[in-house]
Amino acid sequence: MHNVTLIPGDGIGPSIAEVAVRVIEASGVDVAWHRVEAGLSAIDKYKDPLPQNVIDSIKETRVALKGPLTTPVGSGFRSVNVALRKEFDLYANVRPARTYPGVSARYKDIDLVTVRENTEEFYAGIEHYIDPSRSAAETIGVVTRSGSERIVRYAYEYARKHGRKKVTTVHKANILKYTGGLFLEVARSVASEYPEITSDDKIIDNMAMQMVINPHQFDVIVTTNLFGDILSDLASGLVGGLGMAPGANIGYSAAIFEAVHGSAPDITGKNLANPSAILLAGVMMLRHLNEMEAADRIEKTVADIVAEGKYVTKDLNPAVPIGTKEMGEEIVRRLKK
Ligand code: NAD
């Protein structure tokens, strides 16, 4: 039996998390779910978007499946997602982007993975106005040798484990000579330890263009925090948007799996949310737990249903009257067969 912390999240989170729980249970994997609340619902109840019991639960289980959490823009509380990454030092953000038949996308046969550094640089929270009249603001991006080394090594180990052929390091070392320069220097050194994997590096602006015009040349991409955030969404855009995009946040002591999309307040409570991304995050979680067979079965069932286009939510096929619940029920039914 696996102990897993479940954070249903805000907005559409609880409805898609419920589908994920039912589907994982239908795959035959035995999970004891530790349900905890974070985000807006936790503020109502505990006056804290990240209550201590959430942290305690993840410390105990070391694995969490998380629905999206709402973060106020510009002011208000800091992102709970960022706080969780910091609390558990979840240094690797792994975001696969694959084309699935049935999803309308610009390209076919894309299979990319972005490995984003998740704790340093501009997301470390070192920012302030320089004077009371707010005449200027500073955000300080710190890149360390050890932080760069562990993320680049993670990307190469991931490539090795998953039989991938190429790792591309993305940077801006021509302008950011110190932070970008350090990251690139470390990446080139780590790359030399993996001669069986093709290594190259690209400057971020060229990389963005290359991904749009010829994404098939890339396999695993490793980069710093901000570039990784942007490029992984770009990669999702190439394969048809965020509807099928899962993500994992991995550290030495814990791992948190989630959909890349947010809490979608515009469709909350309407039974419209596509549960595929959180289901694919569940698939990544099951592989992390070494439940390979169940992971493969769930992924194949989701891919089949999406390809058929009959039991899918409106974002995938506007012509069918299927909602979140009905799509989930069909996946459960097929897994139990
Ligand atoms: P969003 O991803 O919530 O929504 C963008 C658009 O995509 C909306 O039109 C939405 O309806 C649609 N969409 C998203 N998920 C969908 C799904 N599963 N099925 C069908 N349509 C879907 O992005 P946003 O509106 O910029 O952000 C809303 C809130 O979510 C913000 O508070 C933001 O901070 C938060 N957010 C959280 C996470 C996270 O918890 N990991 C990630 C991104 C955004």
GROMACS .gro file of C-alpha atoms and ligand atoms in nm:
model
  381
    1MET     CA    1   0.000   0.000   0.000
    2HIS     CA    2   0.121   0.350  -0.087
    3ASN     CA    3   0.054   0.650   0.136
    4VAL     CA    4  -0.013   0.957  -0.077
    5THR     CA    5  -0.106   1.309   0.031
    6LEU     CA    6  -0.398   1.442  -0.174
    7ILE     CA    7  -0.443   1.820  -0.204
    8PRO     CA    8  -0.764   1.866  -0.406
    9GLY     CA    9  -0.686   2.237  -0.461
   10ASP     CA   10  -0.901   2.533  -0.569
   11GLY     CA   11  -1.148   2.597  -0.850
   12ILE     CA   12  -1.174   2.292  -1.075
   13GLY     CA   13  -0.917   2.113  -0.854
   14PRO     CA   14  -1.155   1.906  -0.636
   15SER     CA   15  -1.352   1.778  -0.937
   16ILE     CA   16  -1.045   1.661  -1.134
   17ALA     CA   17  -0.867   1.530  -0.822
   18GLU     CA   18  -1.173   1.315  -0.749
   19VAL     CA   19  -1.151   1.165  -1.098
   20ALA     CA   20  -0.779   1.095  -1.043
   21VAL     CA   21  -0.850   0.913  -0.715
   22ARG     CA   22  -1.120   0.696  -0.873
   23VAL     CA   23  -0.908   0.616  -1.180
   24ILE     CA   24  -0.597   0.525  -0.976
   25GLU     CA   25  -0.809   0.303  -0.752
   26ALA     CA   26  -0.967   0.139  -1.059
   27SER     CA   27  -0.618   0.054  -1.189
   28GLY     CA   28  -0.580  -0.179  -0.889
   29VAL     CA   29  -0.308   0.016  -0.708
   30ASP     CA   30  -0.365   0.026  -0.333
   31VAL     CA   31  -0.339   0.386  -0.209
   32ALA     CA   32  -0.416   0.530   0.136
   33TRP     CA   33  -0.504   0.892   0.055
   34HIS     CA   34  -0.418   1.153   0.318
   35ARG     CA   35  -0.657   1.436   0.224
   36VAL     CA   36  -0.549   1.786   0.326
   37GLU     CA   37  -0.649   2.136   0.226
   38ALA     CA   38  -0.428   2.415   0.094
   39GLY     CA   39  -0.501   2.735  -0.096
   40LEU     CA   40  -0.826   2.932  -0.073
   41SER     CA   41  -1.022   2.665   0.111
   42ALA     CA   42  -0.747   2.646   0.374
   43ILE     CA   43  -0.760   3.023   0.423
   44ASP     CA   44  -1.133   2.998   0.500
   45LYS     CA   45  -1.075   2.717   0.748
   46TYR     CA   46  -0.725   2.772   0.896
   47LYS     CA   47  -0.651   3.139   0.800
   48ASP     CA   48  -0.340   3.005   0.626
   49PRO     CA   49  -0.304   2.898   0.259
   50LEU     CA   50  -0.039   2.640   0.357
   51PRO     CA   51  -0.134   2.499   0.699
   52GLN     CA   52   0.119   2.298   0.898
   53ASN     CA   53  -0.084   1.976   0.861
   54VAL     CA   54  -0.021   1.984   0.483
   55ILE     CA   55   0.354   2.003   0.540
   56ASP     CA   56   0.339   1.733   0.809
   57SER     CA   57   0.142   1.503   0.582
   58ILE     CA   58   0.391   1.535   0.292
   59LYS     CA   59   0.680   1.483   0.536
   60GLU     CA   60   0.517   1.155   0.632
   61THR     CA   61   0.408   1.027   0.288
   62ARG     CA   62   0.686   1.187   0.078
   63VAL     CA   63   0.450   1.181  -0.222
   64ALA     CA   64   0.162   1.415  -0.307
   65LEU     CA   65  -0.091   1.456  -0.585
   66LYS     CA   66  -0.204   1.816  -0.601
   67GLY     CA   67  -0.487   2.000  -0.774
   68PRO     CA   68  -0.422   2.357  -0.892
   69LEU     CA   69  -0.410   2.634  -0.632
   70THR     CA   70  -0.524   2.992  -0.690
   71THR     CA   71  -0.257   3.260  -0.639
   72PRO     CA   72  -0.352   3.630  -0.624
   73VAL     CA   73  -0.170   3.833  -0.892
   74GLY     CA   74   0.060   4.121  -0.785
   75SER     CA   75  -0.038   4.137  -0.419
   76GLY     CA   76  -0.181   3.908  -0.149
   77PHE     CA   77  -0.028   3.583  -0.025
   78ARG     CA   78   0.275   3.435  -0.202
   79SER     CA   79   0.224   3.130  -0.422
   80VAL     CA   80   0.159   2.812  -0.221
   81ASN     CA   81   0.311   2.618  -0.510
   82VAL     CA   82   0.637   2.809  -0.474
   83ALA     CA   83   0.623   2.772  -0.093
   84LEU     CA   84   0.585   2.392  -0.125
   85ARG     CA   85   0.880   2.375  -0.366
   86LYS     CA   86   1.092   2.568  -0.116
   87GLU     CA   87   0.975   2.376   0.191
   88PHE     CA   88   1.065   2.039   0.038
   89ASP     CA   89   1.351   2.161  -0.184
   90LEU     CA   90   1.172   2.022  -0.491
   91TYR     CA   91   1.453   2.121  -0.722
   92ALA     CA   92   1.347   1.946  -1.042
   93ASN     CA   93   1.031   2.042  -1.228
   94VAL     CA   94   0.973   1.780  -1.496
   95ARG     CA   95   0.719   1.870  -1.763
   96PRO     CA   96   0.664   1.629  -2.052
   97ALA     CA   97   0.487   1.757  -2.366
   98ARG     CA   98   0.356   1.490  -2.603
   99THR     CA   99   0.115   1.497  -2.891
  100TYR     CA  100  -0.188   1.276  -2.840
  101PRO     CA  101  -0.399   1.180  -3.142
  102GLY     CA  102  -0.740   1.344  -3.098
  103VAL     CA  103  -0.598   1.667  -2.957
  104SER     CA  104  -0.588   1.940  -3.215
  105ALA     CA  105  -0.228   2.063  -3.226
  106ARG     CA  106   0.017   2.238  -3.458
  107TYR     CA  107   0.248   1.939  -3.482
  108LYS     CA  108   0.236   1.559  -3.481
  109ASP     CA  109   0.471   1.318  -3.302
  110ILE     CA  110   0.619   1.557  -3.050
  111ASP     CA  111   0.768   1.403  -2.738
  112LEU     CA  112   0.965   1.661  -2.539
  113VAL     CA  113   1.054   1.686  -2.172
  114THR     CA  114   1.148   2.013  -2.005
  115VAL     CA  115   1.354   1.977  -1.688
  116ARG     CA  116   1.335   2.312  -1.514
  117GLU     CA  117   1.542   2.421  -1.214
  118ASN     CA  118   1.273   2.486  -0.957
  119THR     CA  119   1.426   2.661  -0.655
  120GLU     CA  120   1.681   2.926  -0.757
  121GLU     CA  121   1.719   3.239  -0.966
  122PHE     CA  122   1.420   3.475  -0.998
  123TYR     CA  123   1.180   3.252  -0.803
  124ALA     CA  124   1.385   3.253  -0.483
  125GLY     CA  125   1.174   3.544  -0.354
  126ILE     CA  126   1.461   3.795  -0.311
  127GLU     CA  127   1.279   4.107  -0.430
  128HIS     CA  128   1.197   4.454  -0.303
  129TYR     CA  129   1.137   4.818  -0.393
  130ILE     CA  130   1.454   5.021  -0.350
  131ASP     CA  131   1.283   5.314  -0.173
  132PRO     CA  132   0.948   5.404  -0.014
  133SER     CA  133   0.830   5.590  -0.324
  134ARG     CA  134   0.879   5.269  -0.528
  135SER     CA  135   1.094   5.444  -0.788
  136ALA     CA  136   1.255   5.112  -0.879
  137ALA     CA  137   1.229   4.744  -0.790
  138GLU     CA  138   1.487   4.468  -0.773
  139THR     CA  139   1.455   4.093  -0.809
  140ILE     CA  140   1.781   3.912  -0.744
  141GLY     CA  141   1.839   3.585  -0.928
  142VAL     CA  142   2.094   3.365  -0.754
  143VAL     CA  143   2.234   3.067  -0.944
  144THR     CA  144   2.463   2.831  -0.753
  145ARG     CA  145   2.714   2.575  -0.877
  146SER     CA  146   2.556   2.301  -0.665
  147GLY     CA  147   2.201   2.394  -0.772
  148SER     CA  148   2.305   2.392  -1.139
  149GLU     CA  149   2.488   2.065  -1.106
  150ARG     CA  150   2.201   1.876  -0.943
  151ILE     CA  151   1.944   1.988  -1.203
  152VAL     CA  152   2.165   1.917  -1.502
  153ARG     CA  153   2.260   1.579  -1.357
  154TYR     CA  154   1.890   1.507  -1.296
  155ALA     CA  155   1.820   1.580  -1.665
  156TYR     CA  156   2.097   1.347  -1.784
  157GLU     CA  157   1.996   1.071  -1.542
  158TYR     CA  158   1.634   1.113  -1.658
  159ALA     CA  159   1.750   1.086  -2.022
  160ARG     CA  160   1.951   0.773  -1.943
  161LYS     CA  161   1.666   0.607  -1.749
  162HIS     CA  162   1.404   0.685  -2.014
  163GLY     CA  163   1.619   0.594  -2.315
  164ARG     CA  164   1.632   0.949  -2.446
  165LYS     CA  165   1.901   1.047  -2.691
  166LYS     CA  166   1.970   1.418  -2.651
  167VAL     CA  167   1.986   1.687  -2.382
  168THR     CA  168   1.977   2.056  -2.476
  169THR     CA  169   2.091   2.312  -2.219
  170VAL     CA  170   1.917   2.649  -2.255
  171HIS     CA  171   2.074   2.969  -2.117
  172LYS     CA  172   2.143   3.338  -2.177
  173ALA     CA  173   2.514   3.326  -2.098
  174ASN     CA  174   2.596   3.581  -2.369
  175ILE     CA  175   2.426   3.855  -2.161
  176LEU     CA  176   2.391   3.704  -1.810
  177LYS     CA  177   2.762   3.628  -1.803
  178TYR     CA  178   2.773   3.525  -1.437
  179THR     CA  179   2.445   3.342  -1.364
  180GLY     CA  180   2.401   3.213  -1.720
  181GLY     CA  181   2.774   3.157  -1.754
  182LEU     CA  182   2.793   2.945  -1.440
  183PHE     CA  183   2.493   2.735  -1.541
  184LEU     CA  184   2.639   2.672  -1.887
  185GLU     CA  185   2.986   2.590  -1.754
  186VAL     CA  186   2.841   2.332  -1.512
  187ALA     CA  187   2.612   2.189  -1.782
  188ARG     CA  188   2.904   2.134  -2.023
  189SER     CA  189   3.105   1.965  -1.751
  190VAL     CA  190   2.820   1.729  -1.650
  191ALA     CA  191   2.748   1.655  -2.019
  192SER     CA  192   3.101   1.518  -2.063
  193GLU     CA  193   3.015   1.239  -1.817
  194TYR     CA  194   2.735   1.112  -2.045
  195PRO     CA  195   2.908   1.041  -2.379
  196GLU     CA  196   2.623   0.815  -2.499
  197ILE     CA  197   2.380   1.111  -2.489
  198THR     CA  198   2.407   1.387  -2.751
  199SER     CA  199   2.450   1.724  -2.581
  200ASP     CA  200   2.410   2.073  -2.715
  201ASP     CA  201   2.327   2.419  -2.583
  202LYS     CA  202   2.119   2.705  -2.712
  203ILE     CA  203   2.061   3.067  -2.618
  204ILE     CA  204   1.703   3.115  -2.495
  205ASP     CA  205   1.584   3.351  -2.770
  206ASN     CA  206   1.708   3.124  -3.050
  207MET     CA  207   1.566   2.825  -2.858
  208ALA     CA  208   1.216   2.978  -2.848
  209MET     CA  209   1.224   3.028  -3.225
  210GLN     CA  210   1.371   2.682  -3.294
  211MET     CA  211   1.102   2.516  -3.083
  212VAL     CA  212   0.831   2.688  -3.286
  213ILE     CA  213   0.978   2.614  -3.630
  214ASN     CA  214   1.130   2.268  -3.573
  215PRO     CA  215   1.041   2.116  -3.234
  216HIS     CA  216   1.129   1.762  -3.347
  217GLN     CA  217   1.501   1.837  -3.312
  218PHE     CA  218   1.462   1.845  -2.929
  219ASP     CA  219   1.430   1.564  -2.677
  220VAL     CA  220   1.517   1.664  -2.316
  221ILE     CA  221   1.560   2.036  -2.239
  222VAL     CA  222   1.731   2.151  -1.919
  223THR     CA  223   1.728   2.513  -1.809
  224THR     CA  224   1.704   2.765  -1.527
  225ASN     CA  225   1.382   2.852  -1.346
  226LEU     CA  226   1.224   3.138  -1.543
  227PHE     CA  227   1.326   3.010  -1.888
  228GLY     CA  228   1.196   2.665  -1.792
  229ASP     CA  229   0.862   2.805  -1.682
  230ILE     CA  230   0.815   2.981  -2.015
  231LEU     CA  231   0.958   2.713  -2.246
  232SER     CA  232   0.753   2.435  -2.088
  233ASP     CA  233   0.433   2.631  -2.156
  234LEU     CA  234   0.558   2.693  -2.510
  235ALA     CA  235   0.607   2.315  -2.542
  236SER     CA  236   0.250   2.259  -2.414
  237GLY     CA  237   0.128   2.505  -2.677
  238LEU     CA  238   0.298   2.302  -2.951
  239VAL     CA  239   0.103   1.991  -2.849
  240GLY     CA  240  -0.239   2.156  -2.815
  241GLY     CA  241  -0.239   2.349  -2.488
  242LEU     CA  242  -0.247   2.271  -2.119
  243GLY     CA  243  -0.530   2.016  -2.131
  244MET     CA  244  -0.290   1.719  -2.148
  245ALA     CA  245   0.014   1.865  -1.967
  246PRO     CA  246   0.130   1.703  -1.641
  247GLY     CA  247   0.418   1.811  -1.420
  248ALA     CA  248   0.628   1.666  -1.138
  249ASN     CA  249   0.821   1.853  -0.871
  250ILE     CA  250   1.096   1.627  -0.743
  251GLY     CA  251   1.330   1.658  -0.445
  252TYR     CA  252   1.541   1.419  -0.239
  253SER     CA  253   1.281   1.386   0.038
  254ALA     CA  254   0.948   1.438  -0.143
  255ALA     CA  255   0.778   1.458  -0.482
  256ILE     CA  256   0.462   1.649  -0.575
  257PHE     CA  257   0.270   1.570  -0.894
  258GLU     CA  258   0.022   1.810  -1.054
  259ALA     CA  259  -0.144   1.931  -1.371
  260VAL     CA  260   0.042   2.224  -1.526
  261HIS     CA  261  -0.282   2.422  -1.572
  262GLY     CA  262  -0.435   2.644  -1.306
  263SER     CA  263  -0.762   2.646  -1.112
  264ALA     CA  264  -0.966   2.771  -1.412
  265PRO     CA  265  -1.214   2.994  -1.223
  266ASP     CA  266  -1.405   3.060  -1.548
  267ILE     CA  267  -1.527   2.698  -1.569
  268THR     CA  268  -1.540   2.604  -1.200
  269GLY     CA  269  -1.854   2.415  -1.094
  270LYS     CA  270  -1.966   2.356  -1.455
  271ASN     CA  271  -1.847   1.996  -1.501
  272LEU     CA  272  -1.635   2.117  -1.797
  273ALA     CA  273  -1.279   2.059  -1.671
  274ASN     CA  274  -1.070   1.810  -1.866
  275PRO     CA  275  -0.924   1.566  -1.609
  276SER     CA  276  -0.650   1.435  -1.845
  277ALA     CA  277  -0.363   1.650  -1.719
  278ILE     CA  278  -0.407   1.548  -1.355
  279LEU     CA  279  -0.453   1.186  -1.467
  280LEU     CA  280  -0.122   1.203  -1.657
  281ALA     CA  281   0.033   1.357  -1.343
  282GLY     CA  282  -0.106   1.052  -1.160
  283VAL     CA  283   0.065   0.834  -1.421
  284MET     CA  284   0.398   1.008  -1.348
  285MET     CA  285   0.334   0.955  -0.976
  286LEU     CA  286   0.265   0.582  -1.022
  287ARG     CA  287   0.593   0.545  -1.217
  288HIS     CA  288   0.770   0.725  -0.931
  289LEU     CA  289   0.612   0.465  -0.699
  290ASN     CA  290   0.728   0.187  -0.933
  291GLU     CA  291   0.372   0.095  -1.031
  292MET     CA  292   0.471   0.071  -1.398
  293GLU     CA  293   0.195  -0.160  -1.520
  294ALA     CA  294  -0.089   0.047  -1.372
  295ALA     CA  295   0.075   0.366  -1.502
  296ASP     CA  296   0.097   0.227  -1.856
  297ARG     CA  297  -0.266   0.107  -1.845
  298ILE     CA  298  -0.400   0.443  -1.729
  299GLU     CA  299  -0.195   0.635  -1.985
  300LYS     CA  300  -0.310   0.407  -2.266
  301THR     CA  301  -0.676   0.429  -2.158
  302VAL     CA  302  -0.664   0.810  -2.146
  303ALA     CA  303  -0.486   0.821  -2.485
  304ASP     CA  304  -0.742   0.581  -2.641
  305ILE     CA  305  -1.040   0.777  -2.510
  306VAL     CA  306  -0.892   1.106  -2.629
  307ALA     CA  307  -0.814   0.957  -2.972
  308GLU     CA  308  -1.173   0.825  -3.007
  309GLY     CA  309  -1.312   1.166  -2.909
  310LYS     CA  310  -1.652   1.035  -2.790
  311TYR     CA  311  -1.612   1.042  -2.411
  312VAL     CA  312  -1.412   1.362  -2.379
  313THR     CA  313  -1.473   1.707  -2.238
  314LYS     CA  314  -1.571   2.003  -2.456
  315ASP     CA  315  -1.219   2.146  -2.486
  316LEU     CA  316  -1.124   1.826  -2.672
  317ASN     CA  317  -1.447   1.782  -2.869
  318PRO     CA  318  -1.711   2.057  -2.855
  319ALA     CA  319  -1.958   1.829  -3.037
  320VAL     CA  320  -2.018   1.585  -2.748
  321PRO     CA  321  -2.212   1.654  -2.425
  322ILE     CA  322  -1.956   1.486  -2.198
  323GLY     CA  323  -1.841   1.641  -1.871
  324THR     CA  324  -1.556   1.585  -1.625
  325LYS     CA  325  -1.751   1.319  -1.434
  326GLU     CA  326  -1.867   1.125  -1.738
  327MET     CA  327  -1.518   1.118  -1.890
  328GLY     CA  328  -1.381   0.994  -1.557
  329GLU     CA  329  -1.650   0.726  -1.530
  330GLU     CA  330  -1.570   0.594  -1.879
  331ILE     CA  331  -1.199   0.567  -1.794
  332VAL     CA  332  -1.285   0.383  -1.471
  333ARG     CA  333  -1.520   0.147  -1.656
  334ARG     CA  334  -1.252   0.054  -1.912
  335LEU     CA  335  -0.985   0.003  -1.646
  336LYS     CA  336  -1.212  -0.233  -1.450
  337LYS     CA  337  -1.292  -0.447  -1.755
  338NAD     P1  338  -0.571   2.840  -1.592
  338NAD     O1  339  -0.480   2.732  -1.637
  338NAD     O2  340  -0.647   2.818  -1.467
  338NAD     O3  341  -0.678   2.871  -1.709
  338NAD     C1  342  -0.640   2.913  -1.840
  338NAD     C2  343  -0.752   2.873  -1.940
  338NAD     O4  344  -0.747   2.731  -1.961
  338NAD     C3  345  -0.892   2.903  -1.890
  338NAD     O5  346  -0.973   2.942  -1.998
  338NAD     C4  347  -0.939   2.770  -1.834
  338NAD     O6  348  -1.081   2.753  -1.840
  338NAD     C5  349  -0.870   2.670  -1.925
  338NAD     N1  350  -0.840   2.544  -1.854
  338NAD     C6  351  -0.747   2.525  -1.757
  338NAD     N2  352  -0.750   2.399  -1.714
  338NAD     C7  353  -0.847   2.336  -1.785
  338NAD     C8  354  -0.897   2.203  -1.785
  338NAD     N3  355  -0.849   2.106  -1.704
  338NAD     N4  356  -0.998   2.173  -1.870
  338NAD     C9  357  -1.048   2.265  -1.954
  338NAD     N5  358  -1.004   2.394  -1.958
  338NAD    C10  359  -0.905   2.428  -1.875
  338NAD     O7  360  -0.483   2.973  -1.583
  338NAD     P2  361  -0.516   3.114  -1.518
  338NAD     O8  362  -0.658   3.152  -1.547
  338NAD     O9  363  -0.406   3.201  -1.561
  338NAD    O10  364  -0.498   3.091  -1.362
  338NAD    C11  365  -0.606   3.071  -1.270
  338NAD    C12  366  -0.548   3.052  -1.131
  338NAD    O11  367  -0.470   2.930  -1.127
  338NAD    C13  368  -0.451   3.164  -1.088
  338NAD    O12  369  -0.478   3.193  -0.953
  338NAD    C14  370  -0.312   3.101  -1.101
  338NAD    O13  371  -0.221   3.157  -1.011
  338NAD    C15  372  -0.343   2.957  -1.068
  338NAD     N6  373  -0.245   2.861  -1.122
  338NAD    C16  374  -0.211   2.757  -1.043
  338NAD    C17  375  -0.124   2.660  -1.092
  338NAD    C18  376  -0.090   2.544  -1.002
  338NAD    O14  377  -0.148   2.528  -0.897
  338NAD     N7  378   0.007   2.462  -1.039
  338NAD    C19  379  -0.072   2.668  -1.221
  338NAD    C20  380  -0.112   2.775  -1.301
  338NAD    C21  381  -0.199   2.872  -1.252
   0.00000   0.00000   0.00000
